[in-house]
Amino acid sequence: MPPDARPDPDALLAQLRSDEARALRGKLRIYFGASAGVGKTWAMLSAAQRERAAGRDVLVGVAETHGRSETAALLAGLDVLPPREVDHRGRTLAEFDLDAALARKPAVLLVDELAHTNAPGSRHAKRWQDVQELLAAGIEVWSALNVQHLESLNGTVGAITGVRVHETVPDTVLDEADEVVLVDVTPDELAARLAAGKVYLPQQAERAAQNFFRKGNLIALREIALRRTAEHVEDDVRGWRVEQSGAAGRNGGNGQGGELQAWNTSGAILACVGPHEGAAQTVRTAARLAGQLNVRWHAAYVETPRLQRLAAEERDRILAVLKLAEELGAATAVLTGSDVAEQLAEQARRLNCATLVLGRPAPATGWRRWWPATPVPMPRALARRAPALDIMEVGRADSSRRLSRAPIAGERADDDDHEKAPVHWPGYAWATAASVALTLLCTPLAAVLELSNIVMLFMLGVVGVAMRFGRGPSALAALLNVAAFDYFFVPPRLSFAVSDVQYVLTFAIMLGVGLLVGQLMAGLRFAAGVSTSRERRARSLFELTRELSAALESTQVVALGAAAVQGHFGGHALVLVTDAADQLVLPKNPPEGFDAQVADWAFRHGQPAGLATATLAAQPWHYVPLQAPMRVRGVLALSPAHPRWLLIPEQAQQLDTLARQIAIALERVHYVEVAQQAVVEMESERLRNALLGAISHDVRTPLTALIALAESLQTLPPEAHAEAARAIVAQAHELHALVNNLLDMARLESGIAGGAVNLRRDWQSVEEVVGSAIRAARPALGNTVVQTALEPGLPLVEFDAVLIERVLVNLIENATKYGAPPIMVGARAEPGTLRLTVRDHGPGLPTALLGREQKLFDKFTRGETESATPGVGLGLAICRAVVSAHGGEIAAANAQGGGAEFTVTLPRREPPEPAEEAQL
């Protein structure tokens, strides 16, 4: 296979993921028609009857018969889901029961009227959103849709028919449908059906024939439906060719692979959203064009200093258009700058867009028709800045996209005040006061300074007002300064008359400079505000990322994440995580307005819900799933101080970014805990294996010897019984020592885990403890010589005599096993400490442990890895545990002259006087 014909691993992986997602997701079939009455529901029910006859589980969720007996007859034999009753304004509405359908989970579910608007209080605002949830649950859904309900065609159909349809469906729903069945009849046949009462009731049919169902309208709608269906078929063909091109490449080429790959298109579309009424039509046209060309598309709005002062109602309309673009599948952005054409051209270059879609400006009216158009038209300005881009103008439509005055829950009527450009009346007062002050200051200087210098003083005042108060006050200051200069300083004084015509030029320059300075300062203030906002968003992300990188527990991530979100958006924020059973942990005392069911829905479905979303939008809280690379880790709940911020694309993206950072931190902490648990389990497994390995040898050996010796007693002569008894005693002592070590280590470990080891401290004689330790180790010593080097006059030391004796016994037995005689036990008192030493004259410590002597005191560690010397490697570990419990230290080293030396250092204090000891 040539290198070029090798399949792309990333493409193969993406294809496998796509196939897996499609396999889990239900299929969507849409019966598509030009208008009501073409027979979409009849065709859908007929197909359902055929599926039922074939043995499939078919359920009718919603079927609108509109009183047609022929259509109603097709419901016979089909299971019909009972509707859900909803009380709304004193009426009972019958709505589709989404939860019952999910619980029933049929093979095929019929949900008619895809563009239907659900009753207030439903989980989703639109029925097509219910269908999306059903598809995600793996249920195959059949539905019906008219062409006028497509969002991108809404304006076009409204212009043709004169009837505005308010229930719309995003084009992406139709584009992503697995099957589109066109139900078509001729206009004459449809008109005949309308007249026969097969579409509407007689009184409704008469009105419909005079308005919507005129023959010209039906012809146009039929053409649009056919074209839209053809576009969907074209998408299917293009997708099939792309798949075939990949298959051809994987199969080594069949002569057609290159030709099929050449069908791929490129070049994105940028829709330029303006503040005018027809911006929604621009977005719809761009969406339709992107669908026809099968390209990605974007929508951008440029906010200039002038547009920043728009009223709240106009800004609502812009946000609504951007939200419409998102619903139609666009990536939206709000740009800032003083030059709209420059910002749009730069955005198009950054996104690699090939076509710009603009709205056609409204024609000039009134006196503006005769006024020369000084601003360069937007298409010409864009063509000059981006000559390689295709620019398309969209015709205006008599429709607009708006938000209501209370678009989101929890917002008060006075919440719009912060959106209105405030009038800085104090700035105008200061401008007037500055002009008066300059006039009073310059009046006594008129006899000293030339008028040109006085002009400079007035201009300096304008600059100062512009720097402090902005455009409007500076313009007022410029006008007042020109008037004051003319009235008080230009001959003839105290009159607006001018003796020299040249002063008119002076007045014009003063006024022009003042207005220009004000404009420049306003632009600088606007740019500074934009930079501050961007810096604030970047700083919040940086601080959150920095703090989350140091978090080691999920509680820390929760606290840091909630604080960061609340600090940026204000209001209240909650970060909800999951428990060990992968269930969302809800707060014990939820704040006002928080809905646990909505939070759980957002977690289970991995989609935002609540405030400013299309799902349960009446909620006062906004719920964002914490989507990590592997899975959903929880939910971020936010009740912002300014709910409208969630409608601004930049703020929505900021919230999504914050949620993603929190989710990644939670996942990192989770896997850190998993790694720690794995380390603990590995260490436990290692200790268990070491224990079993040691016990299997060192316990089985004495047990085997004991069994053999006990059996031999039956056959041995009486005179040999004494020798066998001594051997049995020796093996029993060895087994007893091993069991003691295991029990002592278990007791010490449990004491350390649960707190300090319970020591029985008392004032002890060191000489007695050393002597009793040598006697206790005598079975292990045998004939080995033990020498003592005890400092004369050792003081009494406070310690647990039983445990310290055990330490010395283990050290003496260790020297017996691995060293050579003589074994020396020493003790001496030092300021504040007691030093005990046990030394042998053997080969010393193993070379592999030099520099790592403390490893000898680990559990199940032996000086010789493979040795016939019995032991499980617990003696030295017990020594360290006992010494540490006393607050001392134990160390091992090679002694001078050969051999190994173990040193125990115990803290001590001066012993009490005899009288004090008696009182104690």
XYZ file of C-alpha atoms in Angstrom, residues 740-760 800 802-803 806 878 881-882:
28
model
C 5.642 -13.480 69.244
C 7.247 -11.306 66.601
C 4.142 -11.425 64.439
C 1.845 -10.609 67.352
C 4.117 -7.849 68.662
C 4.278 -6.235 65.224
C 0.512 -6.410 64.827
C 0.000 -4.866 68.276
C 2.502 -2.097 67.632
C 1.097 -1.318 64.187
C -2.452 -1.114 65.558
C -1.235 1.154 68.346
C 0.571 3.444 65.927
C -2.454 3.574 63.605
C -4.829 4.381 66.420
C -2.513 6.744 68.323
C 0.451 6.389 70.648
C 1.544 2.961 71.878
C 0.433 2.405 75.466
C 3.788 2.396 77.346
C 4.149 1.346 80.965
C 8.914 0.329 79.501
C 9.309 -5.262 78.911
C 9.497 -3.539 75.521
C 12.318 -7.124 73.747
C 9.671 -4.245 66.069
C 8.526 0.703 66.490
C 9.312 0.334 70.206
